[in-house]
Coordinates of C-alpha atoms in Angstrom, one line a residue:
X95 CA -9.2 12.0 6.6
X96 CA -6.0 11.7 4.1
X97 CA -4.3 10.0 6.5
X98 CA -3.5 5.9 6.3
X99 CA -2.9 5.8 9.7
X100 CA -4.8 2.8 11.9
X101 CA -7.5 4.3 14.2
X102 CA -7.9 1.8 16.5
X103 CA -5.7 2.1 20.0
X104 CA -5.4 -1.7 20.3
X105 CA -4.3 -2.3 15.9
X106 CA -7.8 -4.8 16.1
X107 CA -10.8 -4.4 13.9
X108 CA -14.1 -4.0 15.5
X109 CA -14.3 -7.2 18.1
X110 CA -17.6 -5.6 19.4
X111 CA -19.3 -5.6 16.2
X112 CA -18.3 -9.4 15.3
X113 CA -20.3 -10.1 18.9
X114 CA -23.0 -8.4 18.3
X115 CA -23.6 -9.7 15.1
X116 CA -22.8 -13.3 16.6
X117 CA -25.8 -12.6 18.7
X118 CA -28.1 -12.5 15.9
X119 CA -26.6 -16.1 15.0
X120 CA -27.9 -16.9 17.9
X121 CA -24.5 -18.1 19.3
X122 CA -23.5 -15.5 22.0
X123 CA -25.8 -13.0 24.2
X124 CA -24.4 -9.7 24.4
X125 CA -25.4 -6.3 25.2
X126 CA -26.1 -3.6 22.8
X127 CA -22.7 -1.7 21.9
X128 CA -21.8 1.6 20.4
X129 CA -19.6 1.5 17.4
X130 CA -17.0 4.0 16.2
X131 CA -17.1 4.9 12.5
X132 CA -14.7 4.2 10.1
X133 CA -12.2 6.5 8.0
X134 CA -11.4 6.9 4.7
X135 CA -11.4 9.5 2.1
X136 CA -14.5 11.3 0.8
X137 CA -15.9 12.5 -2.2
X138 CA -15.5 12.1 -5.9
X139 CA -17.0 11.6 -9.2
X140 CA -16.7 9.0 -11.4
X141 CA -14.6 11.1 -13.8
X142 CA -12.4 12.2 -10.6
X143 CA -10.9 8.4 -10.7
X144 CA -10.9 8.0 -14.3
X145 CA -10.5 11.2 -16.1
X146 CA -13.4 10.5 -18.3
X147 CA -16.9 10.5 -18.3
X148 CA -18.5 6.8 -17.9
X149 CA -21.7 6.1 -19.3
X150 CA -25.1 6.3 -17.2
X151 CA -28.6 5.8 -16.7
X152 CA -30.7 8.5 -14.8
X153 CA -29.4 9.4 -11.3
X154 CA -32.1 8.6 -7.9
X155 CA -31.7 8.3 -4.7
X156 CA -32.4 4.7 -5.4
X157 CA -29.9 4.4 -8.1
X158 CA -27.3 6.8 -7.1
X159 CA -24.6 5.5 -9.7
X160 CA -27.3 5.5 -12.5
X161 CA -27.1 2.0 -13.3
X162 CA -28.3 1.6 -17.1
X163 CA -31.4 -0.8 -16.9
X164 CA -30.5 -3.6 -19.2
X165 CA -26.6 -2.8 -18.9
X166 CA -23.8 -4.9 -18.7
X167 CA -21.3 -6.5 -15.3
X168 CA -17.9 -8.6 -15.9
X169 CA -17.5 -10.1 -12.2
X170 CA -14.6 -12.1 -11.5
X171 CA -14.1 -14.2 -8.1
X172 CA -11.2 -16.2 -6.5
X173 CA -12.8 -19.1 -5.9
X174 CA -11.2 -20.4 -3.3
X175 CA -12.2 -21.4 0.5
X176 CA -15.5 -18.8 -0.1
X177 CA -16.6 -20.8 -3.3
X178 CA -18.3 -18.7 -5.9
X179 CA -21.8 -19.9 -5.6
X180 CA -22.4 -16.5 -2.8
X181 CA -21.2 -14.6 -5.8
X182 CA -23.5 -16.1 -8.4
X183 CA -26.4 -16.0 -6.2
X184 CA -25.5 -12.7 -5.9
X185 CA -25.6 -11.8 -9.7
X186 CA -29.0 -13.8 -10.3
X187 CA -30.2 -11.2 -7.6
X188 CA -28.3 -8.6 -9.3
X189 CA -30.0 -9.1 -12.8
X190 CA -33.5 -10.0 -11.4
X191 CA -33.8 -6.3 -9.8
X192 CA -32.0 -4.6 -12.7
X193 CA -32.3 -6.5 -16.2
X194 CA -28.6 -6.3 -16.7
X195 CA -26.7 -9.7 -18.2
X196 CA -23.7 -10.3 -16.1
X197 CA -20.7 -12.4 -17.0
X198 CA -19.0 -14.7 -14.1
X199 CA -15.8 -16.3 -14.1
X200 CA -14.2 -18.4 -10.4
X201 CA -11.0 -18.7 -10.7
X202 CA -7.9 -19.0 -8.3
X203 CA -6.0 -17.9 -11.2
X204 CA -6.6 -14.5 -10.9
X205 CA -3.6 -13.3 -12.4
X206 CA -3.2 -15.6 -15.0
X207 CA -6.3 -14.8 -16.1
X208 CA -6.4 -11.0 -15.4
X209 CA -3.4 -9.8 -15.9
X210 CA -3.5 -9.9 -19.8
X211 CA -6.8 -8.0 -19.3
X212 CA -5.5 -4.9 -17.1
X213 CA -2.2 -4.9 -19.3
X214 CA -4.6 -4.5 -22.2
X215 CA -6.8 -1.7 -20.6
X216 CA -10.0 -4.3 -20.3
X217 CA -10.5 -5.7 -17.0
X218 CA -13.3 -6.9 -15.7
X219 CA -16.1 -4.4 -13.6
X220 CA -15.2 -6.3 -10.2
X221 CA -13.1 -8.3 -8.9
X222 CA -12.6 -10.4 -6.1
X223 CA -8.4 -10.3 -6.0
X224 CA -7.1 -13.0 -3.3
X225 CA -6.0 -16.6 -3.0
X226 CA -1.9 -17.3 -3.9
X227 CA -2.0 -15.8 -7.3
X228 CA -3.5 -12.5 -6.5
X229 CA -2.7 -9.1 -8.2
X230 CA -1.4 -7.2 -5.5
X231 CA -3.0 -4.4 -4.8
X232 CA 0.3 -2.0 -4.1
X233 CA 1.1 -2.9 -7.7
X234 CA -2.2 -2.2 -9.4
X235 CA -2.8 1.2 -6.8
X236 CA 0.7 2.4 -8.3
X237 CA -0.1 1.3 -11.8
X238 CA -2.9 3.8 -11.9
X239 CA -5.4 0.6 -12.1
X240 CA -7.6 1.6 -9.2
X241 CA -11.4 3.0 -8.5
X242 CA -11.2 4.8 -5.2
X243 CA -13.9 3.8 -3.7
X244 CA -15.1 6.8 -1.5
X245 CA -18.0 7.1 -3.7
X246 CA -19.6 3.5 -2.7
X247 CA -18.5 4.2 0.8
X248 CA -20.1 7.8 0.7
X249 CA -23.7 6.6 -1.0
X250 CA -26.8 6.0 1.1
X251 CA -27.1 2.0 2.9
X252 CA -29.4 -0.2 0.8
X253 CA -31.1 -1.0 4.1
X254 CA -31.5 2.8 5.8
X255 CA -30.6 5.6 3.6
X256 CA -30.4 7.7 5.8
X257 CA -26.6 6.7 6.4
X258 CA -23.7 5.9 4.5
X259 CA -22.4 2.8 3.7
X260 CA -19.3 3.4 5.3
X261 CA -21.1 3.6 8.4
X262 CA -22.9 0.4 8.4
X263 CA -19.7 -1.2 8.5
X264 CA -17.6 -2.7 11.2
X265 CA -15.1 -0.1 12.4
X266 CA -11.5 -0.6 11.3
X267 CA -12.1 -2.7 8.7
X268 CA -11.9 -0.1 6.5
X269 CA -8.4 0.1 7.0
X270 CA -7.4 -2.7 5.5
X271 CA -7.8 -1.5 1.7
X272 CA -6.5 1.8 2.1
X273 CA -3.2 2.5 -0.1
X274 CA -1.7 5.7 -0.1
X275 CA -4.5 7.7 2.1
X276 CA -7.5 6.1 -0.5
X277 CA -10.0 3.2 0.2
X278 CA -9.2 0.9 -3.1
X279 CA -10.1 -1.9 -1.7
X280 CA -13.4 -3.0 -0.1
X281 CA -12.0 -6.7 2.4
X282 CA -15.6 -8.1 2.6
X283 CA -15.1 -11.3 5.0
X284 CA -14.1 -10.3 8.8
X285 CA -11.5 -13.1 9.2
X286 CA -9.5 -14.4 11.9
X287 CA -6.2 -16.2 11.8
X288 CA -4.0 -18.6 14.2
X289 CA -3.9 -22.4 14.5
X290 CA -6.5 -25.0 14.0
X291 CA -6.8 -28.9 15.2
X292 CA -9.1 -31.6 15.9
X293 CA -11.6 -31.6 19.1
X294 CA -11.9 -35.6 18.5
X295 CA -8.3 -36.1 18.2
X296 CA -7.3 -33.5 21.9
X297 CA -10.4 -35.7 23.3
X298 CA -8.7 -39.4 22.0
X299 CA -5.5 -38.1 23.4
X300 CA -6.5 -36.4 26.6
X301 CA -4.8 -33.1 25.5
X302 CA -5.9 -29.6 27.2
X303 CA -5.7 -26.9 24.6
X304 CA -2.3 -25.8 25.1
X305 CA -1.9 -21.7 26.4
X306 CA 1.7 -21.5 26.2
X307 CA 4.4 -22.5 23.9
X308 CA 5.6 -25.2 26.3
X309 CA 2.6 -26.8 26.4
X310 CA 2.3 -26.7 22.5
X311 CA 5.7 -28.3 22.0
X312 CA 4.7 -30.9 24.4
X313 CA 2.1 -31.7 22.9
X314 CA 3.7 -31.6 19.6
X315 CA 6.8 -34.2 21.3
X316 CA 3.3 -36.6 22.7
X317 CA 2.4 -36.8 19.2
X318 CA 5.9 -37.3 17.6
X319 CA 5.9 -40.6 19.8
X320 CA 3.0 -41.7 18.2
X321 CA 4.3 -41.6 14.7
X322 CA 1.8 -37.9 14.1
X323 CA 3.2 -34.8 13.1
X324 CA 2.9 -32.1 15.4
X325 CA 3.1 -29.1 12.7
X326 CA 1.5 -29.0 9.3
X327 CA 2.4 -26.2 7.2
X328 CA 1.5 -25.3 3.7
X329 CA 5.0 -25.3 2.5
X330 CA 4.8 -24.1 -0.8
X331 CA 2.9 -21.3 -0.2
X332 CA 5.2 -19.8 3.1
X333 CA 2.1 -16.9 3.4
X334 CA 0.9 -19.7 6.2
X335 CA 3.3 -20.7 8.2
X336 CA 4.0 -16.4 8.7
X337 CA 0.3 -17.0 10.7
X338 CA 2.4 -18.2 13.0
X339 CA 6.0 -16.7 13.1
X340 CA 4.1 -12.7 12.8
X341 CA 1.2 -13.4 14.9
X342 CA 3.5 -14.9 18.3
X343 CA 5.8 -11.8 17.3
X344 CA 2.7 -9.5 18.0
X345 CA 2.1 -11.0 20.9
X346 CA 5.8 -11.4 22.5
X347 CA 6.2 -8.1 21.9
X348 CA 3.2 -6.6 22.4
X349 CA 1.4 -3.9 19.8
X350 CA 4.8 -1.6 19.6
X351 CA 6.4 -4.7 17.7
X352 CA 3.4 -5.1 15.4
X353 CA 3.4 -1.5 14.6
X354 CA 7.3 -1.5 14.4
X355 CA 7.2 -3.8 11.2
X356 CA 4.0 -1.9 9.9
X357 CA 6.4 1.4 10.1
X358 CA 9.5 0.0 8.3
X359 CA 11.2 0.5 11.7
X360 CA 14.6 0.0 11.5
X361 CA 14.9 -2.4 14.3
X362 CA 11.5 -4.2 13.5
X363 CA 13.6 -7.7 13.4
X364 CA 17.3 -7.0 14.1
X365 CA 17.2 -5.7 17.0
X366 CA 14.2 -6.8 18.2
X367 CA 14.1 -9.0 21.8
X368 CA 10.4 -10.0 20.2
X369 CA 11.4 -11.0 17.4
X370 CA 14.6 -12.7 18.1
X371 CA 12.9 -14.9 20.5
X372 CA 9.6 -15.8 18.8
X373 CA 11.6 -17.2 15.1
X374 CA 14.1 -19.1 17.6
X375 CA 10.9 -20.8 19.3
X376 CA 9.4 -21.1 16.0
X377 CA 12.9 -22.8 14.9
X378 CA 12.6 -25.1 17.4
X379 CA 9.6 -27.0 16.1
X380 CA 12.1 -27.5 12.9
X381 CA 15.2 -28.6 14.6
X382 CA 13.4 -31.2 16.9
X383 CA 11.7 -32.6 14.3
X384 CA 8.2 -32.0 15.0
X385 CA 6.9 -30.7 11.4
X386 CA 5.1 -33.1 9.6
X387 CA 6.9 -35.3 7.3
X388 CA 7.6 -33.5 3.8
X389 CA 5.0 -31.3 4.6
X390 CA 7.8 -28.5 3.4
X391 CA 6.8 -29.8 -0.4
X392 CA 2.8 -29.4 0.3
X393 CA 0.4 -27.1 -1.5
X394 CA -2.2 -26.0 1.2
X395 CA -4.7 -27.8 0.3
X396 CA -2.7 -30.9 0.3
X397 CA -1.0 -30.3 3.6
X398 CA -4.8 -29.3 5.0
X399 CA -6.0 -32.8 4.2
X400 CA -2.9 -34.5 5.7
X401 CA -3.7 -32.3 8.8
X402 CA -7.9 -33.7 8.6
X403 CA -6.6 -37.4 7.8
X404 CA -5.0 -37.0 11.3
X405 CA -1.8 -37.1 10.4
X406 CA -0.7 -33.6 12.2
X407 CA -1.6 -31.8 15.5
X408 CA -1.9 -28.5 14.5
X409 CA -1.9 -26.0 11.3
X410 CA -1.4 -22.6 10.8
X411 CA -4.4 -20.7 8.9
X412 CA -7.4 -18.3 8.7
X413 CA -11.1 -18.6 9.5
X414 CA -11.8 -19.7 5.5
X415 CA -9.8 -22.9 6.3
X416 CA -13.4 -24.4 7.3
X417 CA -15.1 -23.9 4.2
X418 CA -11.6 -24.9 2.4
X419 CA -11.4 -28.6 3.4
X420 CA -15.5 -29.2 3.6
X421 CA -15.2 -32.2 1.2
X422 CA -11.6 -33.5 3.0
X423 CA -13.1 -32.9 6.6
X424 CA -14.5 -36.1 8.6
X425 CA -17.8 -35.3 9.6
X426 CA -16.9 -35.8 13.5
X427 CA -13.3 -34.2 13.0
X428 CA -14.8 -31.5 15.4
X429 CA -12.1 -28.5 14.0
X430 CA -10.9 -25.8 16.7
X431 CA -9.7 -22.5 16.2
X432 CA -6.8 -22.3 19.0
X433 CA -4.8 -18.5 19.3
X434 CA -1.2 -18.8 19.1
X435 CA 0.5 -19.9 22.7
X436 CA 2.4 -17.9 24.3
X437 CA 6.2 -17.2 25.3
X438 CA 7.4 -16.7 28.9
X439 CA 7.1 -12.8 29.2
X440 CA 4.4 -12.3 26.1
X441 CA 2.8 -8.3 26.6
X442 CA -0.6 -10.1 24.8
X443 CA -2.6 -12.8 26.8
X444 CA -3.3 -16.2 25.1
X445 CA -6.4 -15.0 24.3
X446 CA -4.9 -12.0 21.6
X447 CA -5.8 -12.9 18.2
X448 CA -4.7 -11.9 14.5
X449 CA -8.8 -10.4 13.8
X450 CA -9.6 -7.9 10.4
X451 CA -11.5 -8.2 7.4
X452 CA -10.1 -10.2 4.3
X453 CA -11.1 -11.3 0.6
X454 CA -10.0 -7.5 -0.7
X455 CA -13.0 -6.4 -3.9
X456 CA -11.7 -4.1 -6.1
X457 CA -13.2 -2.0 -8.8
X458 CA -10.7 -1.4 -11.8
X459 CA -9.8 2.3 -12.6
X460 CA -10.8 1.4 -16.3
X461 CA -13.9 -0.4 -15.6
X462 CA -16.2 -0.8 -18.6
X463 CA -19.4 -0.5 -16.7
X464 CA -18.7 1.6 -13.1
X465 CA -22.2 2.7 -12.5
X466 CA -23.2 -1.1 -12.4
X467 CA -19.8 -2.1 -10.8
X468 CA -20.1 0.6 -8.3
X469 CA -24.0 -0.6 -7.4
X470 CA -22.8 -4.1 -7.2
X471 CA -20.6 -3.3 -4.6
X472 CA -23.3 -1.1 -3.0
X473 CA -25.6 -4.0 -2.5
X474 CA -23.0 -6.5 -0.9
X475 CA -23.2 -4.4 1.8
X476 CA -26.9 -4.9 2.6
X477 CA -28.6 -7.3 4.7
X478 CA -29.9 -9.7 1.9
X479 CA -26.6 -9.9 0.3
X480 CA -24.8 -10.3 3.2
X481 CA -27.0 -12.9 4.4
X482 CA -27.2 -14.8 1.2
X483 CA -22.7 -14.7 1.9
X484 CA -23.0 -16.3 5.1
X485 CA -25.2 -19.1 3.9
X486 CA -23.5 -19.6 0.7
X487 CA -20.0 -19.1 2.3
X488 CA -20.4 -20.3 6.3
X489 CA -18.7 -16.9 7.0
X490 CA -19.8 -13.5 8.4
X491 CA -19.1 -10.3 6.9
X492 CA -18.1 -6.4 7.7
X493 CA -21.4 -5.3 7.7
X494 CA -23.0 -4.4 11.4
X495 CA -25.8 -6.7 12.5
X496 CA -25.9 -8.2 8.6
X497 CA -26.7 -11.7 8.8
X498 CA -30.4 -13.3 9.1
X499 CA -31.1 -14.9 12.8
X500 CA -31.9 -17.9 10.8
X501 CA -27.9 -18.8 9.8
X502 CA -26.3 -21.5 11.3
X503 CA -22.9 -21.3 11.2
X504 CA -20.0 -24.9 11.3
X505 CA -18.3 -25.7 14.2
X506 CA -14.8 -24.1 13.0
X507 CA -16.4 -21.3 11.7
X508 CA -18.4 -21.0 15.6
X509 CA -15.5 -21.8 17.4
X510 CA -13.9 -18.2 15.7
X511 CA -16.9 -16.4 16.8
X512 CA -15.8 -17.7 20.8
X513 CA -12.4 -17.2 20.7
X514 CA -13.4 -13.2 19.8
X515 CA -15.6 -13.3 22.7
X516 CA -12.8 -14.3 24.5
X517 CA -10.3 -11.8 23.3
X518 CA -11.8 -8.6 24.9
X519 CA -12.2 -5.5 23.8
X520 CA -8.3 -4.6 24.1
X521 CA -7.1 -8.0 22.3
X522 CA -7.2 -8.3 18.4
X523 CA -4.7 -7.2 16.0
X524 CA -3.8 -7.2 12.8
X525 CA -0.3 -6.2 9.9
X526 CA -1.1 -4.1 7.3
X527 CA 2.1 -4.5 5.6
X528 CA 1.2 -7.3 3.7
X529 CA -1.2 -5.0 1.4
X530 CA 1.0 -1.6 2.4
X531 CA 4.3 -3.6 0.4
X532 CA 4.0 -6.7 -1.4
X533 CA 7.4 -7.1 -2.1
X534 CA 8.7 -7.2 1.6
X535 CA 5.6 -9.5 2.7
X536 CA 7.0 -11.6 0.2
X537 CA 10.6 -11.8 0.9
X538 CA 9.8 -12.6 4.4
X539 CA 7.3 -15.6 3.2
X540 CA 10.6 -16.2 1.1
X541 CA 13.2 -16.5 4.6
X542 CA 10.4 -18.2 6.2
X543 CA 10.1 -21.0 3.6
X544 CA 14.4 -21.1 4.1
X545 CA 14.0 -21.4 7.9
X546 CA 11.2 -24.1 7.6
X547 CA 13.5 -26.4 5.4
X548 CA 16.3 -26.2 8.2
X549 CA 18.9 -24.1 5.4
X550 CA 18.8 -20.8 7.1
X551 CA 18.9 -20.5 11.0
X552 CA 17.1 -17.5 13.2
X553 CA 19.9 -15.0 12.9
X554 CA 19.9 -15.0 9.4
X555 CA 15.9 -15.0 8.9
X556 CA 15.8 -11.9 11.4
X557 CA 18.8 -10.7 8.8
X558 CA 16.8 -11.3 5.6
X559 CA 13.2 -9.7 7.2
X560 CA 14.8 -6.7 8.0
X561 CA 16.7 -6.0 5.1
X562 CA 13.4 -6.2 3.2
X563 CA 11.9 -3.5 5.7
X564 CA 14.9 -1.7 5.3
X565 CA 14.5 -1.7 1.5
X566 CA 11.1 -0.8 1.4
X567 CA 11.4 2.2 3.8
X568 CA 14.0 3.5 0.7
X569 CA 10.4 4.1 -1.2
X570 CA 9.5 7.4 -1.1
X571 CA 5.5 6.1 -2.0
X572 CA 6.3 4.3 2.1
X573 CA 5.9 7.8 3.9
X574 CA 2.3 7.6 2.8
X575 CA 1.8 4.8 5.2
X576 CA 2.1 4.9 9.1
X577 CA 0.2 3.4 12.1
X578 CA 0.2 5.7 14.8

C-alpha cells in the first residue's frame, strides 16, 4: 500500500491486542481475538535505500540480512523513562548468538550527540531517536537520512517463520513511523497518554476519580484550599501539557476534529466549536489559579517529583512516566492513570484514550553495518527480546502475545493496561501530526507554553495553532499525508 493514510475506523492502535497480551501478564482474562494486519510498503534491497551495495555475510533463512559473524553494531539509545539496561541486555544477547562487538551509548542528548554524526555521513547502525532533543524524523526522512524499513518488516518472525514480522505486530502501530507512504520508523513501546495522580492522596482526601471537567476543577479548587496545586505541568518542555489541550480536543470533538488537525484542515482550530471550547476550559485552570506554583519554569522531571512529593493533584503524561520517577516515587504513592474528563457535549466517553506505539527506532540510510542493524531490529520483535524489554523497562511492546506469563508489571504501568480494557474496542486514538510535521507540533507546544504563562488568551492560541497548520499545508511534501 503507498498510501499513509490511518487504517483504523476509530484513529486507535490495536486495543485488542494490548488485552490479549495483558492476559498473558496475568492481569486481565480475555477471549481469543482476531487481529487485522498492518500496512506499509513492501519490498526492497539493501541497495534500493542506499544506492550502494552494503557488505554481507552469507544469506539463510536464519540470517536473511547476512549478518557477518564477527561484525560490527553502533547502537545508540535515549535513555530516558525506558533506561538503557533493556537495550544492553539486548546487545549482550546480540553478541552471544553472533560474535559481533557492539558499541552502546544512552543518551538523552540525542542530537547533540548525533547530529555531528549524520551531518558528517557516519551515524550510528540504530538508533533509538526520542526524549526532548530528538532528531525529528520529518527532517532526517527529507534529508535523505532514512532506511525504509519494509525489508525488516517483510523478513520471516524470529519466533514462526512462517510469517512476517509485520504481522506479528499489533495492528496500527505501524502507522506511526510512516513518512511520506514508507515505514522509517519502527515505535517499539505501545504507550498511552492522559493524566496521572496519587491513589493514597484521592484515598486521604476522599476524592472519586473525577469523569468530567467539572469534577476535575473541583477537585483541583479542594486542593487549592489546602495550599496543593491542582495542575503540574512540565513547563519547559510544553510537548506535555498538549497531552492535555489535544487529547480533550479529540474527545470534544470527536474523531472528525482529531483527523481535522492530522489533514491540515483549514478550520482544524479557528473555526472549530471543539477546539474553541476545550483551550478555553484548559484556560481556566490558568486564570483561577490552580497550576502549581512556578511549575511554568519546571523541567519534567522536576515538575514530576513536585507532583510525587504531593505537592500537585494531577499531571499530564504518557505511560513511561512510571518508570521516569521510580527513584522520586514513594513506595505507597499508589500512581493512577486517569483519561482526560470530559466537557458537557464530548462525542468520546470518559473512557477514550490517546493509545499507539512510541519510542520511534530508526535505522540510518548510511548505516555502516545494515545487515547487522537490520537483524537487530529483527530480533526486538521476538519473544525473548521483547520479554527481556518489559522486565528491564516495566513496559509492553508492539509485538502480539510478546511478553513471558512470568512479568509483573507496577501499579502505573497496570493501571494503563485497565483503563484500555475500559476503553472498548471503538475508544482509542491517537495525532500523527506530531511525526507527519515537526515544525507545526512545535509551534503549537510554543502557543501552549504562551497560554500556560497567562501572556496569550484562547483566541489568540486557536490563532497561532492554526496558522501553523495553515503554513504547513503550503508544503507540497503535506499531500503525501492524509487520514481517511
Amino acid at each position: 500500500m503507498g498510501s499513509t493514510s490511518a487504517q483504523s475506523d476509530n484513529g486507535g492502535l490495536g486495543r485488542r491486542d494490548l488485552i490479549k497480551r495483558s492476559a498473558a501478564l496475568g492481569l486481565i482474562a480475555v477471549p481469543t481475538m482476531s487481529f487485522l494486519s498492518a500496512c506499509a510498503s513492501g519490498g526492497g534491497e539493501d541497495d534500493a535505500n542506499t544506492g550502494a551495495k552494503k557488505s554481507k555475510g552469507p544469506v539463510s533463512k536464519e540470517n536473511p540480512f547476512g549478518v557477518n559473524k564477527g561484525g560490527k553494531l553502533d547502537v545508540v539509545v535515549f535513555k530516558g523513562g525506558y533506561g538503557d539496561d533493556y537495550a544492553k541486555a539486548w546487545e549482550a544477547l546480540f553478541d552471544k548468538k553472533w560474535g559481533t562487538k557492539t558499541t552502546h551509548l544512552g543518551t538523552q542528548e540525542i542530537t547533540g550527540k548525533l547530529q555531528p554524526r549524520f551531518n558528517g555521513g557516519n551515524p550510528p547502525d540504530v538508533i533509538d531517536d526520542s526524549g526532548a532533543q530528538q532528531i525529528k524524523l520529518d527532517v532526517l526522512f527529507k534529508g535523505g537520512q532514512l532506511f525504509d524499513l519494509a525489508p525488516v518488516l517483510d523478513a520471516p518472525s524470529v519466533d514462526d517463520p512462517s510469517k512476517k514480522v509485520r504481522d506479528t505486530l499489533i495492528a496500527g502501530t505501524i502507522e506511526q513511523g510512516l513518512q511520506g507512504g514508507k515505514v522509517v520508523a519502527l515505535n517499539y513501546v505501545y504507550t498511552l497518554w492522559g493524566l496521572w495522580y496519587s491513589g493514597k492522596l484521592f484515598k486521604e482526601k476522599g476524592w472519586t476519580e473525577p469523569k468530567t471537567w467539572d469534577d476535575f476543577i473541583a477537585i483541583c479548587k479542594e486542593a487549592k484550599a489546602d495550599g496543593i496545586g491542582g495542575l503540574a505541568h512540565q513547563g519547559k518542555f510544553p510537548y506535555y501539557i498538549n497531552i492535555l489541550i489535544m487529547d480533550l480536543i479529540a474527545k470534544t470533538g470527536g474523531l472528525e476534529a482529531m483527523k481535522a488537525i492530522d489533514n491540515l484542515d483549514p478550520k482544524a482550530f479557528v473555526g472549530s466549536d471543539a477546539a474553541k471550547a476545550s483551550i478555553e476550559a484548559v484556560y481556566e485552570i490558568v486564570e483561577k489559579g490552580l497550576l502549581l506554583p512556578g511549575t511554568n519554569g519546571l523541567t519534567h522531571t522536576e515538575s514530576q517529583t513536585r507532583w510525587n512529593q504531593y505537592k500537585a493533584v494531577f499531571i499530564p503524561s504518557g505511560s513511561w512516566l512510571e518508570n521516569e520517577q521510580l527513584k522520586q516515587t514513594p513506595a505507597d504513592f499508589d500512581m493512577k492513570f486517569l483519561p482526560i474528563p470530559l466537557l458537557p457535549g464530548s462525542k468520546l466517553p470518559f473512557e477514550a484514550i490517546r493509545a499507539g506505539s512510541g519510542e520511534p527506532f530508526i535505522i540510518p540510510s548510511k548505516a555502516k553495518n545494515l545487515p547487522e542493524a537490520q537483524e537487530f531490529m529483527r530480533m526486538m520483535l521476538s519473544k525473548e527480546w521483547s520479554t527481556s524489554f518489559a522486565k528491564e523497562a516495566n513496559s509492553l511492546t508492539i509485538l502480539k502475545d510478546g511478553v513471558d506469563p512470568s512479568v509483573k508489571l507496577r501499579p502505573g504501568t497496570q493501571s494503563t493496561v485497565e483503563a484500555v480494557k475500559a476503553a472498548g474496542d471503538a475508544n482509542s486514538f491517537n495525532y500523527l501530526y506530531p511525526s507527519w510535521y515537526s515544525e507545526m507540533d512545535v509551534a503549537i507546544q510554543n502557543a501552549s507554553n504562551e497560554l500556560m504563562s497567562k501572556r496569550i488568551q484562547p483566541a489568540e492560541w486557536l490563532k497561532r495553532a492554526q496558522a501553523a497548520v495553515d503554513k504547513a499545508a503550503k508544503d507540497p511534501a503535506s499531500k503525501k499525508n492524509h487520514r481517511d
